[in-house]
Amino acid sequence: MEQSKRPARDTRLESIEPSIPLVWDYGVFAYYRRRLAAMSKPLHRRAAPPSPSSTQSRLTADERRLQIIESARQVFQRTGLAGARTRDIAAAAGVNESLLYRHFRSKEELFEAAVAAPLEEAVGKLVELSGTPPVEFDSTGDLMYERTYRFVLDLMSAMDEIGPLLGIMLFGQADHAAEYFQERIEPSLQQIRKVVDANMVAWSHREFDSDLTVRLTLGMTWFLSISDKLSGQRRDPSATASSITKMLLEGLASPQGSGTATRPRVRKSAPRKRPDNR
């Protein structure tokens, strides 16, 4: 008769504290049974959260800088300059603070870039599109309308992004405002004026001060953006840009019947005098 097979010997108990004699009463048995149960449970480790770099495609340095600027602008609009923290900006951009500081030395420098970048981008588009006057004289005014309309639309978009922040920069940072304006805003104004002057010969117009016109246009779009935000009014950007363009060009155009000026004279801006604070 075939002998019945004995179950395999479980040696796990023997490996537990072998130097202690086993006394097989109920309490000791229950203790080692709990130890065995604990040893047989798999370990559950919390997975580390993915790093920001692993969740995003690799960006160039310029793209990363732009990403940080755009995220910072959103944080600044919610909290202002004083309430914004670099770690919050870094989190919004999906980077760590050390990477943020590779691009910007301080929160203040990042704020300046966040305010100036959209305006500089709009001016760059203007220079690219209209920096060179047309080969032929624009007798119908259609080309000047299209160039002016496109710039006003881009300028409105820029002001929609930076309008409140520009106010904070110029009126909330009194010790820094003049320097910032001269270094970041004034160069953009001068570039716009140069484009206007370069196109003077291409259309029929009254004699006008190009520098004054540029500053009025910038101020008009800025205040329009601020007032609409505060009042909750929504305007159609295309229709608004068209209205502003018509006011500018129709106001500056040569009177009817005065003939077409092929080379109008440009009125240069008078140098602005510094106020006498004595």
PDB file of C-alpha atoms in Angstrom:
ATOM      1  CA  MET A   1       0.000   0.000   0.000  1.00  0.00           C
ATOM      2  CA  GLU A   2       1.390   3.359  -1.038  1.00  0.00           C
ATOM      3  CA  GLN A   3       2.361   5.529   1.909  1.00  0.00           C
ATOM      4  CA  SER A   4       0.554   8.853   2.218  1.00  0.00           C
ATOM      5  CA  LYS A   5       2.747  11.842   1.527  1.00  0.00           C
ATOM      6  CA  ARG A   6       3.457  14.165   4.413  1.00  0.00           C
ATOM      7  CA  PRO A   7       2.945  17.881   3.862  1.00  0.00           C
ATOM      8  CA  ALA A   8       6.104  19.872   3.244  1.00  0.00           C
ATOM      9  CA  ARG A   9       7.696  21.209   6.384  1.00  0.00           C
ATOM     10  CA  ASP A  10       7.228  24.921   6.921  1.00  0.00           C
ATOM     11  CA  THR A  11      10.578  26.231   8.059  1.00  0.00           C
ATOM     12  CA  ARG A  12       9.612  29.895   8.302  1.00  0.00           C
ATOM     13  CA  LEU A  13       8.923  29.634  12.000  1.00  0.00           C
ATOM     14  CA  GLU A  14      12.379  28.215  12.585  1.00  0.00           C
ATOM     15  CA  SER A  15      13.996  31.266  10.975  1.00  0.00           C
ATOM     16  CA  ILE A  16      12.368  33.647  13.427  1.00  0.00           C
ATOM     17  CA  GLU A  17      14.545  34.357  16.440  1.00  0.00           C
ATOM     18  CA  PRO A  18      16.084  30.885  16.543  1.00  0.00           C
ATOM     19  CA  SER A  19      17.988  31.618  19.746  1.00  0.00           C
ATOM     20  CA  ILE A  20      14.755  31.847  21.747  1.00  0.00           C
ATOM     21  CA  PRO A  21      13.320  28.407  22.715  1.00  0.00           C
ATOM     22  CA  LEU A  22       9.849  27.948  21.405  1.00  0.00           C
ATOM     23  CA  VAL A  23       7.246  27.277  24.043  1.00  0.00           C
ATOM     24  CA  TRP A  24       4.180  26.149  22.264  1.00  0.00           C
ATOM     25  CA  ASP A  25       1.408  27.618  24.273  1.00  0.00           C
ATOM     26  CA  TYR A  26      -1.448  29.525  22.721  1.00  0.00           C
ATOM     27  CA  GLY A  27      -0.027  33.019  23.299  1.00  0.00           C
ATOM     28  CA  VAL A  28       3.362  32.279  21.711  1.00  0.00           C
ATOM     29  CA  PHE A  29       1.738  30.581  18.738  1.00  0.00           C
ATOM     30  CA  ALA A  30      -0.539  33.545  18.158  1.00  0.00           C
ATOM     31  CA  TYR A  31       2.439  35.935  18.327  1.00  0.00           C
ATOM     32  CA  TYR A  32       4.411  34.068  15.643  1.00  0.00           C
ATOM     33  CA  ARG A  33       1.343  33.640  13.486  1.00  0.00           C
ATOM     34  CA  ARG A  34       0.959  37.430  13.425  1.00  0.00           C
ATOM     35  CA  ARG A  35       4.650  37.791  12.564  1.00  0.00           C
ATOM     36  CA  LEU A  36       4.253  35.382   9.657  1.00  0.00           C
ATOM     37  CA  ALA A  37       1.220  37.247   8.369  1.00  0.00           C
ATOM     38  CA  ALA A  38       3.117  40.531   8.503  1.00  0.00           C
ATOM     39  CA  MET A  39       6.086  39.018   6.628  1.00  0.00           C
ATOM     40  CA  SER A  40       3.848  37.715   3.848  1.00  0.00           C
ATOM     41  CA  LYS A  41       2.246  41.103   3.088  1.00  0.00           C
ATOM     42  CA  PRO A  42       3.659  42.931   0.050  1.00  0.00           C
ATOM     43  CA  LEU A  43       5.162  46.352   0.657  1.00  0.00           C
ATOM     44  CA  HIS A  44       3.136  49.225  -0.788  1.00  0.00           C
ATOM     45  CA  ARG A  45       5.299  52.230  -1.481  1.00  0.00           C
ATOM     46  CA  ARG A  46       3.853  55.524  -2.521  1.00  0.00           C
ATOM     47  CA  ALA A  47       4.936  56.382  -6.046  1.00  0.00           C
ATOM     48  CA  ALA A  48       6.916  59.580  -6.316  1.00  0.00           C
ATOM     49  CA  PRO A  49       5.061  62.322  -8.177  1.00  0.00           C
ATOM     50  CA  PRO A  50       6.384  62.909 -11.681  1.00  0.00           C
ATOM     51  CA  SER A  51       8.768  65.803 -11.946  1.00  0.00           C
ATOM     52  CA  PRO A  52       7.611  68.804 -13.990  1.00  0.00           C
ATOM     53  CA  SER A  53      10.269  68.102 -16.589  1.00  0.00           C
ATOM     54  CA  SER A  54       8.937  64.585 -17.168  1.00  0.00           C
ATOM     55  CA  THR A  55       5.413  65.808 -17.892  1.00  0.00           C
ATOM     56  CA  GLN A  56       6.400  68.397 -20.459  1.00  0.00           C
ATOM     57  CA  SER A  57       8.262  68.232 -23.699  1.00  0.00           C
ATOM     58  CA  ARG A  58      11.716  69.669 -23.684  1.00  0.00           C
ATOM     59  CA  LEU A  59      11.692  73.411 -24.364  1.00  0.00           C
ATOM     60  CA  THR A  60      14.401  75.690 -25.649  1.00  0.00           C
ATOM     61  CA  ALA A  61      15.760  78.341 -23.294  1.00  0.00           C
ATOM     62  CA  ASP A  62      13.738  81.066 -25.050  1.00  0.00           C
ATOM     63  CA  GLU A  63      10.548  78.994 -24.934  1.00  0.00           C
ATOM     64  CA  ARG A  64      11.076  78.220 -21.246  1.00  0.00           C
ATOM     65  CA  ARG A  65      11.678  81.918 -20.502  1.00  0.00           C
ATOM     66  CA  LEU A  66       8.473  82.849 -22.310  1.00  0.00           C
ATOM     67  CA  GLN A  67       6.575  80.151 -20.412  1.00  0.00           C
ATOM     68  CA  ILE A  68       7.807  81.545 -17.088  1.00  0.00           C
ATOM     69  CA  ILE A  69       6.883  85.102 -18.112  1.00  0.00           C
ATOM     70  CA  GLU A  70       3.341  84.112 -19.098  1.00  0.00           C
ATOM     71  CA  SER A  71       2.824  82.162 -15.860  1.00  0.00           C
ATOM     72  CA  ALA A  72       4.256  85.030 -13.812  1.00  0.00           C
ATOM     73  CA  ARG A  73       1.874  87.476 -15.447  1.00  0.00           C
ATOM     74  CA  GLN A  74      -1.093  85.380 -14.311  1.00  0.00           C
ATOM     75  CA  VAL A  75       0.242  85.227 -10.748  1.00  0.00           C
ATOM     76  CA  PHE A  76       0.981  88.972 -10.663  1.00  0.00           C
ATOM     77  CA  GLN A  77      -2.544  89.761 -11.873  1.00  0.00           C
ATOM     78  CA  ARG A  78      -4.009  87.738  -8.989  1.00  0.00           C
ATOM     79  CA  THR A  79      -1.715  88.839  -6.174  1.00  0.00           C
ATOM     80  CA  GLY A  80       0.151  91.959  -7.301  1.00  0.00           C
ATOM     81  CA  LEU A  81       3.904  92.316  -7.074  1.00  0.00           C
ATOM     82  CA  ALA A  82       4.111  92.346  -3.272  1.00  0.00           C
ATOM     83  CA  GLY A  83       1.932  89.260  -2.789  1.00  0.00           C
ATOM     84  CA  ALA A  84       3.551  87.120  -5.481  1.00  0.00           C
ATOM     85  CA  ARG A  85       6.064  84.445  -4.424  1.00  0.00           C
ATOM     86  CA  THR A  86       8.663  82.970  -6.722  1.00  0.00           C
ATOM     87  CA  ARG A  87       7.740  79.426  -5.673  1.00  0.00           C
ATOM     88  CA  ASP A  88       4.143  80.067  -6.753  1.00  0.00           C
ATOM     89  CA  ILE A  89       5.340  81.410 -10.089  1.00  0.00           C
ATOM     90  CA  ALA A  90       7.639  78.421 -10.543  1.00  0.00           C
ATOM     91  CA  ALA A  91       4.784  76.033  -9.725  1.00  0.00           C
ATOM     92  CA  ALA A  92       2.489  77.779 -12.213  1.00  0.00           C
ATOM     93  CA  ALA A  93       5.190  77.448 -14.897  1.00  0.00           C
ATOM     94  CA  GLY A  94       5.860  73.801 -14.027  1.00  0.00           C
ATOM     95  CA  VAL A  95       9.499  74.394 -13.084  1.00  0.00           C
ATOM     96  CA  ASN A  96      11.466  74.573  -9.848  1.00  0.00           C
ATOM     97  CA  GLU A  97      12.732  77.802  -8.312  1.00  0.00           C
ATOM     98  CA  SER A  98      16.367  77.135  -9.207  1.00  0.00           C
ATOM     99  CA  LEU A  99      15.449  76.983 -12.900  1.00  0.00           C
ATOM    100  CA  LEU A 100      13.417  80.173 -12.569  1.00  0.00           C
ATOM    101  CA  TYR A 101      16.446  81.958 -11.114  1.00  0.00           C
ATOM    102  CA  ARG A 102      18.568  80.866 -14.060  1.00  0.00           C
ATOM    103  CA  HIS A 103      16.393  83.098 -16.245  1.00  0.00           C
ATOM    104  CA  PHE A 104      15.617  85.930 -13.809  1.00  0.00           C
ATOM    105  CA  ARG A 105      17.703  87.248 -10.954  1.00  0.00           C
ATOM    106  CA  SER A 106      14.755  88.445  -8.895  1.00  0.00           C
ATOM    107  CA  LYS A 107      10.991  88.662  -8.713  1.00  0.00           C
ATOM    108  CA  GLU A 108      11.216  92.337  -9.656  1.00  0.00           C
ATOM    109  CA  GLU A 109      13.160  91.567 -12.830  1.00  0.00           C
ATOM    110  CA  LEU A 110      10.575  88.947 -13.769  1.00  0.00           C
ATOM    111  CA  PHE A 111       7.779  91.455 -13.158  1.00  0.00           C
ATOM    112  CA  GLU A 112       9.423  93.974 -15.471  1.00  0.00           C
ATOM    113  CA  ALA A 113       9.745  91.373 -18.214  1.00  0.00           C
ATOM    114  CA  ALA A 114       6.139  90.247 -17.747  1.00  0.00           C
ATOM    115  CA  VAL A 115       4.915  93.818 -18.274  1.00  0.00           C
ATOM    116  CA  ALA A 116       7.172  94.837 -21.167  1.00  0.00           C
ATOM    117  CA  ALA A 117       7.201  91.633 -23.238  1.00  0.00           C
ATOM    118  CA  PRO A 118       3.727  91.899 -24.886  1.00  0.00           C
ATOM    119  CA  LEU A 119       4.304  95.540 -25.848  1.00  0.00           C
ATOM    120  CA  GLU A 120       7.729  94.729 -27.290  1.00  0.00           C
ATOM    121  CA  GLU A 121       6.214  91.823 -29.206  1.00  0.00           C
ATOM    122  CA  ALA A 122       3.518  94.061 -30.715  1.00  0.00           C
ATOM    123  CA  VAL A 123       6.133  96.620 -31.739  1.00  0.00           C
ATOM    124  CA  GLY A 124       8.271  93.862 -33.259  1.00  0.00           C
ATOM    125  CA  LYS A 125       5.317  92.791 -35.421  1.00  0.00           C
ATOM    126  CA  LEU A 126       4.790  96.396 -36.498  1.00  0.00           C
ATOM    127  CA  VAL A 127       8.410  96.793 -37.550  1.00  0.00           C
ATOM    128  CA  GLU A 128       8.296  93.499 -39.448  1.00  0.00           C
ATOM    129  CA  LEU A 129       5.038  94.314 -41.242  1.00  0.00           C
ATOM    130  CA  SER A 130       5.321  98.060 -41.829  1.00  0.00           C
ATOM    131  CA  GLY A 131       8.917  99.054 -41.165  1.00  0.00           C
ATOM    132  CA  THR A 132       9.583  99.538 -44.868  1.00  0.00           C
ATOM    133  CA  PRO A 133       7.325 101.959 -46.783  1.00  0.00           C
ATOM    134  CA  PRO A 134       5.469 100.588 -49.817  1.00  0.00           C
ATOM    135  CA  VAL A 135       7.121 100.913 -53.227  1.00  0.00           C
ATOM    136  CA  GLU A 136       4.136 102.697 -54.742  1.00  0.00           C
ATOM    137  CA  PHE A 137       2.257 105.661 -53.330  1.00  0.00           C
ATOM    138  CA  ASP A 138      -0.883 104.540 -51.476  1.00  0.00           C
ATOM    139  CA  SER A 139      -3.329 106.825 -53.237  1.00  0.00           C
ATOM    140  CA  THR A 140      -6.408 104.957 -51.979  1.00  0.00           C
ATOM    141  CA  GLY A 141      -5.215 104.775 -48.361  1.00  0.00           C
ATOM    142  CA  ASP A 142      -6.109 101.080 -48.213  1.00  0.00           C
ATOM    143  CA  LEU A 143      -2.588  99.922 -47.412  1.00  0.00           C
ATOM    144  CA  MET A 144      -2.114 102.500 -44.648  1.00  0.00           C
ATOM    145  CA  TYR A 145      -5.453 101.469 -43.214  1.00  0.00           C
ATOM    146  CA  GLU A 146      -4.474  97.783 -43.193  1.00  0.00           C
ATOM    147  CA  ARG A 147      -1.075  98.487 -41.590  1.00  0.00           C
ATOM    148  CA  THR A 148      -2.514 100.800 -38.950  1.00  0.00           C
ATOM    149  CA  TYR A 149      -5.434  98.498 -38.203  1.00  0.00           C
ATOM    150  CA  ARG A 150      -3.148  95.504 -37.716  1.00  0.00           C
ATOM    151  CA  PHE A 151      -0.899  97.409 -35.314  1.00  0.00           C
ATOM    152  CA  VAL A 152      -3.809  98.829 -33.292  1.00  0.00           C
ATOM    153  CA  LEU A 153      -5.296  95.330 -32.979  1.00  0.00           C
ATOM    154  CA  ASP A 154      -1.954  93.926 -31.762  1.00  0.00           C
ATOM    155  CA  LEU A 155      -1.529  96.877 -29.391  1.00  0.00           C
ATOM    156  CA  MET A 156      -4.994  96.299 -27.925  1.00  0.00           C
ATOM    157  CA  SER A 157      -4.141  92.642 -27.370  1.00  0.00           C
ATOM    158  CA  ALA A 158      -0.916  93.620 -25.600  1.00  0.00           C
ATOM    159  CA  MET A 159      -2.711  96.127 -23.386  1.00  0.00           C
ATOM    160  CA  ASP A 160      -5.338  93.537 -22.524  1.00  0.00           C
ATOM    161  CA  GLU A 161      -2.500  91.421 -21.087  1.00  0.00           C
ATOM    162  CA  ILE A 162      -0.459  94.096 -19.355  1.00  0.00           C
ATOM    163  CA  GLY A 163      -2.763  97.066 -18.763  1.00  0.00           C
ATOM    164  CA  PRO A 164      -3.189  96.737 -14.956  1.00  0.00           C
ATOM    165  CA  LEU A 165       0.394  95.533 -14.476  1.00  0.00           C
ATOM    166  CA  LEU A 166       1.745  98.506 -16.405  1.00  0.00           C
ATOM    167  CA  GLY A 167      -0.142 100.765 -14.013  1.00  0.00           C
ATOM    168  CA  ILE A 168       1.408  98.974 -11.031  1.00  0.00           C
ATOM    169  CA  MET A 169       4.845  99.275 -12.575  1.00  0.00           C
ATOM    170  CA  LEU A 170       4.586 102.987 -13.312  1.00  0.00           C
ATOM    171  CA  PHE A 171       2.583 104.183 -10.300  1.00  0.00           C
ATOM    172  CA  GLY A 172       3.253 101.567  -7.645  1.00  0.00           C
ATOM    173  CA  GLN A 173       7.051 101.553  -7.912  1.00  0.00           C
ATOM    174  CA  ALA A 174       7.823 105.251  -7.567  1.00  0.00           C
ATOM    175  CA  ASP A 175      11.547 104.795  -6.970  1.00  0.00           C
ATOM    176  CA  HIS A 176      11.895 102.655 -10.080  1.00  0.00           C
ATOM    177  CA  ALA A 177       9.220 103.924 -12.474  1.00  0.00           C
ATOM    178  CA  ALA A 178      11.228 106.544 -14.389  1.00  0.00           C
ATOM    179  CA  GLU A 179      14.143 104.196 -14.970  1.00  0.00           C
ATOM    180  CA  TYR A 180      11.846 101.404 -16.098  1.00  0.00           C
ATOM    181  CA  PHE A 181       9.931 103.696 -18.457  1.00  0.00           C
ATOM    182  CA  GLN A 182      13.123 104.981 -20.064  1.00  0.00           C
ATOM    183  CA  GLU A 183      14.643 101.527 -20.480  1.00  0.00           C
ATOM    184  CA  ARG A 184      11.640  99.389 -21.461  1.00  0.00           C
ATOM    185  CA  ILE A 185       8.756 101.593 -22.666  1.00  0.00           C
ATOM    186  CA  GLU A 186      10.426 104.562 -24.341  1.00  0.00           C
ATOM    187  CA  PRO A 187      12.435 102.420 -26.829  1.00  0.00           C
ATOM    188  CA  SER A 188       9.173 100.848 -28.022  1.00  0.00           C
ATOM    189  CA  LEU A 189       7.624 104.286 -28.514  1.00  0.00           C
ATOM    190  CA  GLN A 190      10.623 105.407 -30.551  1.00  0.00           C
ATOM    191  CA  GLN A 191      10.441 102.335 -32.744  1.00  0.00           C
ATOM    192  CA  ILE A 192       6.775 103.004 -33.477  1.00  0.00           C
ATOM    193  CA  ARG A 193       7.543 106.628 -34.314  1.00  0.00           C
ATOM    194  CA  LYS A 194      10.272 105.568 -36.758  1.00  0.00           C
ATOM    195  CA  VAL A 195       7.798 103.311 -38.563  1.00  0.00           C
ATOM    196  CA  VAL A 196       5.275 106.165 -38.781  1.00  0.00           C
ATOM    197  CA  ASP A 197       7.939 108.539 -40.122  1.00  0.00           C
ATOM    198  CA  ALA A 198       9.143 105.979 -42.675  1.00  0.00           C
ATOM    199  CA  ASN A 199       5.624 105.676 -44.107  1.00  0.00           C
ATOM    200  CA  MET A 200       4.961 109.412 -44.292  1.00  0.00           C
ATOM    201  CA  VAL A 201       5.887 109.566 -47.987  1.00  0.00           C
ATOM    202  CA  ALA A 202       3.443 106.807 -48.919  1.00  0.00           C
ATOM    203  CA  TRP A 203       0.103 108.505 -48.255  1.00  0.00           C
ATOM    204  CA  SER A 204      -1.616 111.875 -48.371  1.00  0.00           C
ATOM    205  CA  HIS A 205      -2.006 113.507 -44.957  1.00  0.00           C
ATOM    206  CA  ARG A 206      -1.929 116.710 -42.992  1.00  0.00           C
ATOM    207  CA  GLU A 207       1.221 117.871 -41.297  1.00  0.00           C
ATOM    208  CA  PHE A 208       1.269 116.254 -37.841  1.00  0.00           C
ATOM    209  CA  ASP A 209       3.529 115.450 -34.919  1.00  0.00           C
ATOM    210  CA  SER A 210       4.342 111.724 -35.214  1.00  0.00           C
ATOM    211  CA  ASP A 211       5.685 111.434 -31.656  1.00  0.00           C
ATOM    212  CA  LEU A 212       2.522 112.966 -30.190  1.00  0.00           C
ATOM    213  CA  THR A 213       0.349 110.700 -32.324  1.00  0.00           C
ATOM    214  CA  VAL A 214       2.184 107.580 -31.161  1.00  0.00           C
ATOM    215  CA  ARG A 215       1.857 108.506 -27.485  1.00  0.00           C
ATOM    216  CA  LEU A 216      -1.837 109.346 -27.868  1.00  0.00           C
ATOM    217  CA  THR A 217      -2.475 105.973 -29.536  1.00  0.00           C
ATOM    218  CA  LEU A 218      -0.661 104.074 -26.810  1.00  0.00           C
ATOM    219  CA  GLY A 219      -2.489 105.989 -24.076  1.00  0.00           C
ATOM    220  CA  MET A 220      -5.835 105.508 -25.792  1.00  0.00           C
ATOM    221  CA  THR A 221      -5.524 101.712 -26.035  1.00  0.00           C
ATOM    222  CA  TRP A 222      -4.147 101.443 -22.491  1.00  0.00           C
ATOM    223  CA  PHE A 223      -6.944 103.431 -20.858  1.00  0.00           C
ATOM    224  CA  LEU A 224      -9.548 101.629 -22.964  1.00  0.00           C
ATOM    225  CA  SER A 225      -8.248  98.296 -21.665  1.00  0.00           C
ATOM    226  CA  ILE A 226      -8.265  99.482 -18.028  1.00  0.00           C
ATOM    227  CA  SER A 227     -11.749 101.022 -18.191  1.00  0.00           C
ATOM    228  CA  ASP A 228     -13.232  97.931 -19.842  1.00  0.00           C
ATOM    229  CA  LYS A 229     -11.734  95.653 -17.172  1.00  0.00           C
ATOM    230  CA  LEU A 230     -13.030  97.803 -14.334  1.00  0.00           C
ATOM    231  CA  SER A 231     -16.500  98.259 -15.822  1.00  0.00           C
ATOM    232  CA  GLY A 232     -16.833  94.694 -17.059  1.00  0.00           C
ATOM    233  CA  GLN A 233     -17.516  95.868 -20.594  1.00  0.00           C
ATOM    234  CA  ARG A 234     -16.705  93.540 -23.490  1.00  0.00           C
ATOM    235  CA  ARG A 235     -15.866  94.991 -26.875  1.00  0.00           C
ATOM    236  CA  ASP A 236     -15.351  93.342 -30.206  1.00  0.00           C
ATOM    237  CA  PRO A 237     -11.570  93.722 -30.794  1.00  0.00           C
ATOM    238  CA  SER A 238     -11.818  93.906 -34.585  1.00  0.00           C
ATOM    239  CA  ALA A 239     -14.592  96.499 -34.579  1.00  0.00           C
ATOM    240  CA  THR A 240     -12.828  98.587 -31.920  1.00  0.00           C
ATOM    241  CA  ALA A 241      -9.493  98.482 -33.768  1.00  0.00           C
ATOM    242  CA  SER A 242     -11.290  99.505 -36.959  1.00  0.00           C
ATOM    243  CA  SER A 243     -12.931 102.498 -35.222  1.00  0.00           C
ATOM    244  CA  ILE A 244      -9.641 103.686 -33.752  1.00  0.00           C
ATOM    245  CA  THR A 245      -7.874 103.290 -37.098  1.00  0.00           C
ATOM    246  CA  LYS A 246     -10.531 105.330 -38.899  1.00  0.00           C
ATOM    247  CA  MET A 247     -10.347 108.106 -36.285  1.00  0.00           C
ATOM    248  CA  LEU A 248      -6.575 108.289 -36.663  1.00  0.00           C
ATOM    249  CA  LEU A 249      -6.327 108.173 -40.446  1.00  0.00           C
ATOM    250  CA  GLU A 250      -9.381 110.270 -41.235  1.00  0.00           C
ATOM    251  CA  GLY A 251      -8.250 112.881 -38.739  1.00  0.00           C
ATOM    252  CA  LEU A 252      -4.771 113.008 -40.243  1.00  0.00           C
ATOM    253  CA  ALA A 253      -5.724 112.700 -43.919  1.00  0.00           C
ATOM    254  CA  SER A 254      -5.386 115.675 -46.261  1.00  0.00           C
ATOM    255  CA  PRO A 255      -8.571 117.742 -46.651  1.00  0.00           C
ATOM    256  CA  GLN A 256     -10.694 116.904 -49.692  1.00  0.00           C
ATOM    257  CA  GLY A 257      -9.751 118.919 -52.761  1.00  0.00           C
ATOM    258  CA  SER A 258      -6.336 119.926 -51.468  1.00  0.00           C
ATOM    259  CA  GLY A 259      -4.549 117.644 -53.907  1.00  0.00           C
ATOM    260  CA  THR A 260      -2.363 114.647 -53.307  1.00  0.00           C
ATOM    261  CA  ALA A 261       0.935 115.348 -51.609  1.00  0.00           C
ATOM    262  CA  THR A 262       3.518 112.957 -52.989  1.00  0.00           C
ATOM    263  CA  ARG A 263       6.084 113.845 -50.348  1.00  0.00           C
ATOM    264  CA  PRO A 264       4.435 115.468 -47.323  1.00  0.00           C
ATOM    265  CA  ARG A 265       6.628 117.343 -44.930  1.00  0.00           C
ATOM    266  CA  VAL A 266       7.178 115.600 -41.605  1.00  0.00           C
ATOM    267  CA  ARG A 267       6.870 117.765 -38.546  1.00  0.00           C
ATOM    268  CA  LYS A 268       9.589 116.760 -36.133  1.00  0.00           C
ATOM    269  CA  SER A 269       8.766 116.636 -32.478  1.00  0.00           C
ATOM    270  CA  ALA A 270      10.058 119.486 -30.357  1.00  0.00           C
ATOM    271  CA  PRO A 271      12.429 118.354 -27.616  1.00  0.00           C
ATOM    272  CA  ARG A 272      10.618 118.019 -24.326  1.00  0.00           C
ATOM    273  CA  LYS A 273      11.906 120.283 -21.578  1.00  0.00           C
ATOM    274  CA  ARG A 274      12.483 118.905 -18.137  1.00  0.00           C
ATOM    275  CA  PRO A 275      10.373 120.591 -15.475  1.00  0.00           C
ATOM    276  CA  ASP A 276      12.167 123.105 -13.337  1.00  0.00           C
ATOM    277  CA  ASN A 277      11.887 121.837  -9.778  1.00  0.00           C
ATOM    278  CA  ARG A 278      13.669 124.730  -8.217  1.00  0.00           C
TER     279      ARG A 278
END
